[in-house]
XYZ file of C-alpha atoms in Angstrom:
562
model
C 0.000 0.000 0.000
C 2.842 2.375 0.895
C 4.553 1.582 -2.419
C 1.335 2.306 -4.310
C 0.876 5.622 -2.480
C 4.478 6.589 -3.170
C 4.005 5.828 -6.886
C 0.878 7.985 -7.023
C 2.694 10.798 -5.215
C 5.613 10.588 -7.647
C 3.237 10.645 -10.626
C 1.359 13.608 -9.148
C 4.666 15.470 -8.699
C 5.507 14.914 -12.363
C 2.095 16.220 -13.418
C 2.541 19.277 -11.202
C 5.820 19.946 -12.974
C 3.934 20.031 -16.273
C 1.734 22.814 -14.810
C -1.518 21.912 -16.573
C -3.786 18.938 -17.273
C -4.858 18.988 -20.940
C -7.429 16.591 -22.361
C -5.852 16.617 -25.846
C -2.368 16.962 -27.263
C 1.019 16.760 -25.570
C 1.011 17.288 -21.810
C 3.668 20.011 -22.062
C 1.590 22.128 -24.473
C 0.291 25.371 -22.926
C -2.695 25.717 -25.245
C -4.135 24.665 -28.609
C -3.080 26.079 -31.950
C -4.907 29.192 -33.173
C -6.847 28.402 -36.362
C -8.265 30.998 -38.767
C -9.099 31.429 -42.453
C -8.496 35.054 -43.393
C -5.233 36.026 -41.771
C -2.886 35.377 -38.887
C -0.367 37.374 -36.845
C 1.981 35.972 -34.211
C 4.301 38.272 -32.256
C 5.999 38.457 -28.860
C 3.498 41.063 -27.552
C -0.332 40.742 -27.612
C -0.911 44.417 -28.456
C 1.502 44.205 -31.392
C -0.384 41.137 -32.592
C -3.642 43.084 -32.421
C -2.082 45.968 -34.372
C -1.073 43.538 -37.109
C -4.568 42.030 -37.205
C -6.153 45.496 -37.426
C -3.956 46.279 -40.428
C -5.111 43.073 -42.136
C -8.748 43.878 -41.390
C -8.312 47.354 -42.910
C -7.277 45.778 -46.199
C -3.544 45.676 -45.645
C -1.520 42.614 -46.540
C 0.905 40.461 -44.547
C 3.803 42.786 -45.385
C 1.941 45.849 -44.082
C 0.967 43.926 -40.949
C 4.560 42.829 -40.313
C 5.899 46.385 -40.548
C 3.125 47.724 -38.295
C 3.728 45.000 -35.722
C 7.490 45.582 -35.782
C 7.061 49.326 -35.287
C 4.792 48.585 -32.320
C 7.296 46.119 -30.863
C 10.063 48.731 -31.205
C 8.010 50.814 -28.783
C 6.581 48.084 -26.547
C 9.546 45.682 -26.429
C 12.621 47.936 -26.571
C 14.411 45.208 -24.606
C 14.590 43.192 -27.816
C 14.265 45.421 -30.851
C 13.803 48.866 -32.310
C 14.711 51.084 -35.248
C 18.251 51.364 -33.911
C 18.747 47.741 -35.044
C 18.694 45.463 -38.083
C 16.194 43.054 -39.610
C 16.026 39.985 -41.859
C 12.995 38.581 -43.701
C 11.985 35.508 -45.678
C 8.747 36.201 -47.533
C 6.417 33.970 -49.533
C 4.846 35.984 -52.339
C 1.509 34.412 -53.238
C 1.394 36.132 -56.633
C 4.658 34.704 -57.973
C 4.627 31.634 -55.687
C 8.228 32.375 -54.778
C 10.315 32.969 -51.671
C 12.209 36.248 -51.318
C 14.927 37.070 -48.795
C 15.845 40.497 -47.437
C 19.079 41.276 -45.605
C 18.509 44.652 -43.934
C 21.601 44.620 -41.731
C 23.868 47.635 -41.416
C 27.583 48.040 -42.012
C 30.489 49.187 -39.868
C 31.617 52.850 -39.984
C 33.865 53.527 -42.978
C 36.187 55.766 -40.940
C 36.822 53.148 -38.233
C 39.762 50.875 -39.023
C 41.152 47.659 -37.590
C 44.341 49.610 -36.831
C 42.370 51.795 -34.393
C 41.571 48.757 -32.257
C 45.101 47.388 -32.574
C 46.731 50.655 -31.550
C 44.552 50.788 -28.441
C 45.198 47.110 -27.601
C 41.573 45.993 -27.922
C 41.242 42.212 -28.005
C 37.496 42.477 -28.675
C 35.048 45.240 -29.500
C 33.270 46.408 -26.318
C 29.611 45.549 -25.837
C 28.432 49.043 -24.922
C 29.194 52.617 -25.880
C 29.805 54.087 -29.362
C 32.362 51.596 -30.751
C 30.047 48.596 -31.411
C 27.446 50.791 -33.160
C 26.862 49.865 -36.809
C 24.389 51.441 -39.244
C 20.804 50.618 -38.165
C 19.163 48.833 -41.095
C 15.583 48.309 -39.907
C 13.941 51.436 -41.345
C 15.432 50.875 -44.786
C 14.227 47.270 -44.487
C 10.678 48.508 -43.859
C 10.706 50.641 -46.988
C 12.303 47.945 -49.152
C 9.537 45.535 -48.100
C 6.849 48.174 -48.503
C 8.098 49.381 -51.880
C 8.174 45.883 -53.351
C 5.169 44.256 -51.672
C 3.281 46.768 -49.496
C -0.327 47.817 -49.932
C -1.445 50.496 -47.441
C 0.234 53.929 -47.139
C 3.113 53.954 -44.647
C 1.282 56.580 -42.599
C -1.567 54.118 -41.987
C 0.909 51.373 -41.135
C 2.791 53.434 -38.539
C -0.216 55.237 -37.020
C -1.041 52.547 -34.407
C 2.499 52.619 -33.018
C 2.478 56.445 -33.037
C -0.773 56.487 -31.062
C 0.525 54.000 -28.491
C 3.786 55.943 -28.139
C 1.897 59.171 -27.453
C -0.865 57.798 -25.229
C 1.007 54.993 -23.501
C 0.539 51.276 -22.892
C 1.042 48.931 -19.896
C 4.293 46.970 -19.687
C 3.882 43.195 -19.765
C 5.491 40.833 -17.237
C 8.619 39.565 -19.002
C 9.311 42.793 -20.882
C 8.853 44.778 -17.668
C 11.388 42.505 -15.952
C 14.070 42.983 -18.615
C 13.230 46.672 -19.049
C 13.973 47.387 -15.402
C 17.191 45.356 -15.435
C 18.474 47.100 -18.561
C 17.504 50.676 -17.753
C 18.915 50.404 -14.228
C 22.194 49.045 -15.606
C 22.513 51.795 -18.212
C 21.671 54.496 -15.661
C 24.301 53.106 -13.283
C 26.825 53.394 -16.123
C 25.704 56.993 -16.653
C 25.088 56.493 -20.350
C 23.517 59.552 -22.012
C 19.775 60.180 -22.475
C 18.650 56.959 -20.748
C 16.725 58.743 -18.011
C 15.205 61.263 -20.418
C 13.870 58.512 -22.699
C 12.934 55.615 -20.415
C 12.127 57.089 -16.984
C 8.569 58.340 -16.398
C 7.787 60.748 -13.532
C 11.081 59.935 -11.840
C 10.828 56.142 -11.929
C 11.292 53.231 -14.308
C 7.883 51.755 -15.199
C 7.191 48.184 -14.041
C 4.761 45.492 -15.124
C 1.252 46.903 -15.497
C 2.436 50.505 -15.335
C 2.034 52.866 -18.273
C 4.999 53.723 -20.468
C 4.964 56.519 -23.043
C 7.618 57.482 -25.564
C 6.669 60.807 -27.214
C 10.149 61.104 -28.758
C 9.639 57.857 -30.653
C 6.152 58.965 -31.706
C 7.696 62.046 -33.295
C 10.440 59.986 -34.969
C 7.864 57.578 -36.416
C 5.792 60.531 -37.610
C 8.790 61.985 -39.436
C 9.555 58.618 -41.037
C 5.929 58.168 -42.144
C 5.981 61.605 -43.755
C 9.515 61.741 -45.155
C 10.175 58.085 -45.964
C 13.458 56.261 -45.427
C 15.458 59.407 -46.334
C 14.026 61.147 -43.277
C 15.945 58.605 -41.224
C 19.130 58.175 -43.274
C 19.638 61.647 -44.772
C 17.613 64.155 -42.732
C 17.633 65.551 -39.212
C 17.453 62.093 -37.650
C 20.701 61.081 -39.385
C 22.321 64.364 -38.409
C 21.343 63.825 -34.755
C 22.603 60.223 -34.707
C 25.934 61.041 -36.328
C 26.552 64.129 -34.188
C 25.722 62.234 -31.006
C 28.055 59.314 -31.800
C 30.917 61.639 -32.778
C 30.437 63.672 -29.574
C 30.926 60.496 -27.534
C 34.020 59.255 -29.345
C 32.436 57.021 -31.976
C 32.747 56.853 -35.752
C 29.285 56.382 -37.288
C 28.821 59.294 -39.712
C 26.128 60.950 -41.828
C 27.852 59.455 -44.870
C 27.593 55.948 -43.383
C 23.869 56.428 -42.871
C 23.234 58.079 -46.242
C 24.982 55.322 -48.193
C 23.188 52.442 -46.453
C 21.225 50.018 -48.614
C 19.447 46.738 -47.854
C 20.003 43.726 -50.082
C 17.520 41.296 -51.605
C 19.034 37.804 -51.449
C 18.007 34.306 -52.468
C 17.181 32.046 -49.500
C 19.035 28.720 -49.419
C 17.632 25.341 -48.435
C 18.132 21.690 -47.663
C 15.545 18.971 -47.988
C 14.806 17.308 -44.646
C 12.711 14.145 -45.031
C 10.658 15.633 -47.882
C 10.382 19.175 -46.524
C 12.477 22.080 -47.856
C 13.835 24.127 -44.942
C 14.910 27.659 -45.932
C 17.335 30.093 -44.325
C 19.200 33.218 -45.473
C 22.889 33.024 -46.421
C 25.531 34.737 -44.226
C 26.317 37.273 -42.724
C 23.667 35.564 -40.568
C 23.956 32.121 -38.975
C 20.912 30.503 -40.586
C 22.848 27.911 -42.555
C 24.067 26.437 -39.240
C 20.544 25.044 -38.816
C 20.729 23.599 -42.335
C 24.104 22.001 -41.601
C 22.713 20.446 -38.418
C 19.674 19.067 -40.244
C 21.855 17.593 -42.982
C 23.867 15.693 -40.383
C 20.816 14.603 -38.367
C 18.933 13.329 -41.417
C 21.367 10.421 -41.456
C 19.765 8.982 -38.300
C 16.402 7.226 -38.023
C 14.458 9.203 -35.433
C 11.402 6.996 -35.795
C 13.301 4.719 -33.401
C 14.597 7.484 -31.116
C 12.312 8.977 -28.483
C 11.934 12.753 -28.121
C 14.019 14.094 -25.245
C 15.969 10.854 -24.869
C 19.699 10.580 -24.302
C 20.280 9.478 -27.894
C 18.221 12.393 -29.252
C 20.108 15.045 -27.279
C 23.506 13.422 -27.830
C 23.205 13.266 -31.629
C 21.721 16.759 -31.745
C 24.524 18.214 -29.606
C 27.293 16.598 -31.645
C 25.713 17.870 -34.890
C 25.510 21.338 -33.362
C 29.166 21.315 -32.368
C 30.229 20.302 -35.869
C 28.117 23.025 -37.507
C 29.187 25.736 -35.054
C 32.896 25.127 -35.648
C 32.219 25.876 -39.320
C 30.146 28.870 -38.243
C 33.111 30.293 -36.348
C 35.471 29.805 -39.288
C 33.422 30.586 -42.392
C 30.328 32.723 -41.689
C 30.758 36.420 -42.553
C 29.652 39.203 -44.902
C 29.728 37.533 -48.315
C 30.809 40.779 -50.009
C 34.087 40.478 -48.093
C 34.561 36.707 -47.821
C 34.036 33.799 -50.193
C 31.762 31.799 -47.879
C 31.376 28.255 -49.304
C 27.636 28.036 -48.659
C 26.848 25.334 -51.218
C 29.595 23.052 -49.898
C 28.700 23.629 -46.249
C 25.075 22.517 -46.731
C 25.784 19.742 -49.247
C 24.973 16.066 -48.699
C 28.585 15.070 -49.341
C 29.971 17.398 -46.690
C 27.314 16.339 -44.153
C 28.202 12.688 -44.733
C 31.872 13.380 -43.992
C 31.077 15.380 -40.856
C 28.609 12.773 -39.582
C 31.338 10.141 -39.636
C 33.124 12.049 -36.842
C 30.285 11.465 -34.353
C 30.851 8.682 -31.814
C 29.003 7.434 -28.724
C 30.870 9.959 -26.542
C 30.896 13.769 -26.323
C 33.673 15.045 -28.564
C 35.511 18.207 -29.518
C 35.745 19.071 -33.222
C 37.586 21.358 -35.619
C 35.969 23.176 -38.512
C 35.899 21.300 -41.779
C 38.448 22.017 -44.469
C 36.785 23.459 -47.559
C 38.395 25.113 -50.565
C 37.253 28.512 -50.905
C 33.360 32.649 -41.550
C 18.210 39.790 -27.797
C 15.695 39.798 -30.481
C 12.039 39.755 -31.498
C 10.481 37.444 -34.042
C 7.094 37.854 -35.694
C 5.245 36.229 -38.537
C 2.177 37.270 -40.515
C -0.085 35.792 -43.178
C -2.986 37.181 -45.196
C -6.019 35.943 -47.123
C -4.125 36.148 -50.421
C -1.591 33.594 -49.183
C 1.353 35.921 -48.507
C 3.438 34.836 -45.503
C 6.223 36.812 -43.809
C 8.953 35.422 -41.534
C 10.418 38.516 -39.874
C 13.147 38.915 -37.246
C 14.548 42.142 -35.810
C 16.957 43.053 -33.022
C 19.273 45.555 -31.367
C 21.515 42.803 -29.901
C 22.230 42.345 -26.176
C 18.668 43.233 -25.302
C 18.250 46.972 -25.645
C 21.501 47.513 -27.530
C 24.611 49.644 -27.096
C 23.285 51.982 -24.410
C 23.673 54.863 -26.865
C 20.377 56.780 -27.121
C 20.500 59.772 -29.495
C 18.843 62.827 -27.894
C 15.071 63.124 -28.241
C 14.666 60.371 -30.856
C 13.208 57.703 -28.546
C 15.337 54.673 -29.440
C 18.675 53.021 -28.682
C 21.305 52.158 -31.277
C 22.396 48.542 -31.762
C 25.750 47.014 -30.788
C 26.081 44.429 -33.561
C 29.637 45.566 -34.253
C 30.663 43.700 -31.116
C 30.444 40.489 -33.153
C 33.440 41.236 -35.397
C 36.710 39.366 -34.887
C 39.682 41.673 -34.166
C 42.285 39.083 -35.191
C 43.635 39.404 -38.723
C 43.116 36.732 -41.336
C 39.627 35.506 -40.438
C 36.478 35.648 -42.576
C 34.754 37.799 -39.913
C 37.731 40.092 -39.191
C 36.711 43.730 -38.776
C 36.828 45.932 -41.889
C 35.298 49.362 -42.621
C 31.918 49.197 -44.369
C 31.470 45.503 -43.557
C 28.405 43.802 -42.119
C 29.161 41.969 -38.843
C 28.332 38.341 -38.183
C 24.663 38.235 -37.208
C 22.762 35.939 -34.863
C 19.190 36.788 -35.916
C 17.660 34.449 -38.504
C 14.136 33.963 -39.924
C 13.108 30.522 -41.178
C 10.601 29.043 -43.601
C 9.546 25.541 -44.690
C 7.942 24.612 -47.992
C 6.465 21.263 -49.036
C 6.038 20.317 -52.711
C 6.768 23.948 -53.694
C 3.951 25.240 -51.487
C 4.256 27.284 -48.274
C 4.109 25.156 -45.144
C 5.571 26.904 -42.087
C 6.844 30.409 -41.340
C 8.668 30.417 -38.007
C 11.505 31.725 -35.900
C 13.102 31.273 -32.492
C 14.762 34.190 -30.700
C 17.823 33.889 -28.510
C 21.274 34.805 -29.850
C 23.531 31.790 -30.447
C 20.638 29.482 -29.550
C 18.678 30.329 -32.701
C 20.044 27.650 -35.093
C 19.547 25.099 -32.317
C 16.005 26.369 -31.800
C 15.228 26.179 -35.516
C 16.535 22.619 -35.689
C 14.545 21.572 -32.619
C 11.318 23.014 -34.098
C 11.877 21.282 -37.456
C 12.527 17.950 -35.746
C 9.574 18.376 -33.367
C 7.206 18.870 -36.291
C 8.681 16.447 -38.850
C 10.323 13.715 -36.747
C 8.083 13.711 -33.681
C 4.724 14.698 -35.193
C 3.984 17.654 -32.925
C 1.613 20.427 -33.942
C 3.223 23.870 -34.095
C 2.081 24.926 -30.599
C 3.440 21.727 -29.097
C 6.659 22.123 -31.094
C 7.266 25.497 -29.436
C 6.211 24.472 -25.932
C 8.290 21.284 -25.887
C 11.201 21.350 -23.420
C 14.462 22.600 -24.943
C 18.192 22.312 -24.477
C 21.023 24.635 -25.426
C 24.626 23.598 -25.994
C 27.222 26.294 -25.270
C 31.004 26.378 -25.509
C 31.855 25.955 -29.200
C 34.256 28.300 -31.015
C 32.881 31.774 -31.786
C 32.967 34.023 -34.862
C 34.631 36.671 -32.660
C 37.681 34.432 -32.273
C 37.265 32.686 -28.903
C 38.144 28.972 -29.142
C 35.949 26.068 -28.006
C 35.716 25.348 -24.275
C 36.478 21.632 -24.394
C 33.303 19.760 -25.287
C 31.112 22.555 -23.895
C 28.008 22.238 -21.706
C 24.449 21.130 -22.445
C 21.938 23.322 -20.594
C 18.548 21.623 -20.245
C 15.127 22.935 -19.315
C 13.360 21.355 -16.379
C 11.115 19.325 -18.692
C 14.050 17.164 -19.822
C 13.910 14.008 -17.635
C 16.722 13.166 -15.240
C 17.135 9.836 -17.026
C 18.316 11.823 -20.069
C 20.612 14.007 -17.946
C 22.186 10.897 -16.426
C 22.533 9.320 -19.860
C 24.272 12.390 -21.250
C 26.675 12.389 -18.323
C 27.510 8.755 -19.058
C 28.475 9.882 -22.567
C 30.864 12.423 -20.999
C 28.708 15.498 -21.622
C 28.748 18.292 -19.081
C 25.124 19.057 -18.182
C 23.675 22.071 -16.386
C 20.721 24.440 -16.237
C 20.271 27.854 -17.838
C 17.815 30.653 -17.102
C 16.055 32.476 -19.928
C 18.410 31.338 -22.682
C 16.028 29.076 -24.595
C 14.579 31.679 -26.908
C 11.035 32.632 -27.780
C 9.024 31.310 -30.713
C 6.214 32.230 -33.060
C 4.927 30.310 -36.062
C 2.217 30.241 -38.716
C 1.468 27.052 -40.652
C -0.547 26.905 -43.862
C -2.857 23.882 -43.716
C -3.352 23.258 -47.436
C -5.855 20.425 -46.918
C -8.298 22.487 -44.828
C -7.293 25.855 -46.357
C -6.688 27.463 -42.969
C -3.792 29.034 -41.073
C -2.596 27.605 -37.785
C -0.739 29.967 -35.426
C 1.387 29.506 -32.318
C 3.193 31.630 -29.745
C 4.952 29.929 -26.873
C 4.695 30.586 -23.145
C 8.341 31.594 -22.550
C 7.519 35.123 -23.758
C 4.595 37.521 -23.415
C 3.440 36.865 -26.989
C 0.221 35.939 -28.740
C -0.932 34.367 -31.989
C -4.302 35.529 -33.290
C -6.296 35.318 -36.500
C -9.661 36.093 -38.011
């Protein structure tokens, strides 16, 4: 009897750990998928999702809705994004039935040289202050998307964010947490204009309290009226450049005026009949493709989700891909990145042969030749947008130009200061980027638009989502809610070498049996806090002719449709 009671108690404890008792679906799922016919928006903030839906209902398309939602997130989630940062997009155009890729990342200042860092004995570019600031590419990205695919006037698209910036909105739980941490840290460092922009009535707003940003409202208004040139060639550019120069930086009016986004062709691998698409470098998207190529060589119909074998094979594939990431991924206008070879079947077969039953350390392959928000939208015409945007390191560099309402990014921190590497710093070069949108097609039709936030974790997150859906049969809400793991410690594009075999950080939903099994394979295993990303997705259900949306519980987000 005691044994039976103990078993029931143990089972009850496990169920408590899952936090809810669902009648259908996986026990770890937080809710059902959202299903709608006419349009869908999934973002990391419910109000931004509603803004995107309102744009669709007013006759705008998925591109208009994505821009409107991003502008709203730049106000409401400054801890992850804003017009001081960059963006990347993969877009399915229903008219041409074709995928398009946009790289809207900015370049390093042309007057800042590698010799400057060498003369001052920098071993890496600092995270904060004026030196890591590169050209912010987001606004140009908006207008490139709008000019090619947009429908509504830009004034209509930006009006909701302008109204919220002027009238205020309540901070959500997770954003409020990070907002207070970041603003307090920047104020303690006495960085300029932080208090003037982010402190209301003498205090930093907390969860549920109202935040307003009239400076950003005015900046958005000027952009809506004057277009992208208002940002890159007008008073805004003059203010940014003057501010950075005043504080010892190098970003100039000329750097801003000469900025241009680039339309690029997405690249793909076929994973068990599904084409998984990423953008080529300077981002890290092809790391997910390299991982999938290696993992496709294993039969996961006989491997249980979350098992020791699953996590071991995944981790070894990640380590192999990330060593190549550190060596080869960089701005392709400055480096001959061997993308086709890196994602080829032949190369994956050679790399897979290196995997054994034990945790290992790897070198990059030899080839002949280097904080964020994610949103996705879809409309009744069939257009789907996979859209990611970021300042890096949460709010960014700490550099807030006076009376503009936003912080500049610190992406320049991700250059390598050692000579002779693909990602070595050069003037006018785009830094290695962590933010990556993703897309899946099936039989040349759109299937899934998705992304996972979280710095270096993102290729791992993409690969986990793809496997959850394709290998383990999860719906897209379950795929995002499923417990995750994050391997850290491989070599970095900034030049730091691998830390032995690294460490696997697991979420609490990964069973101890798996942890013990990984340890027996000589993996170091630990826990991480908040490093497992945040996910949104929209799936096109071609059989029922409906969209299915998902937004996971690790963030404050929401998926909604009509």
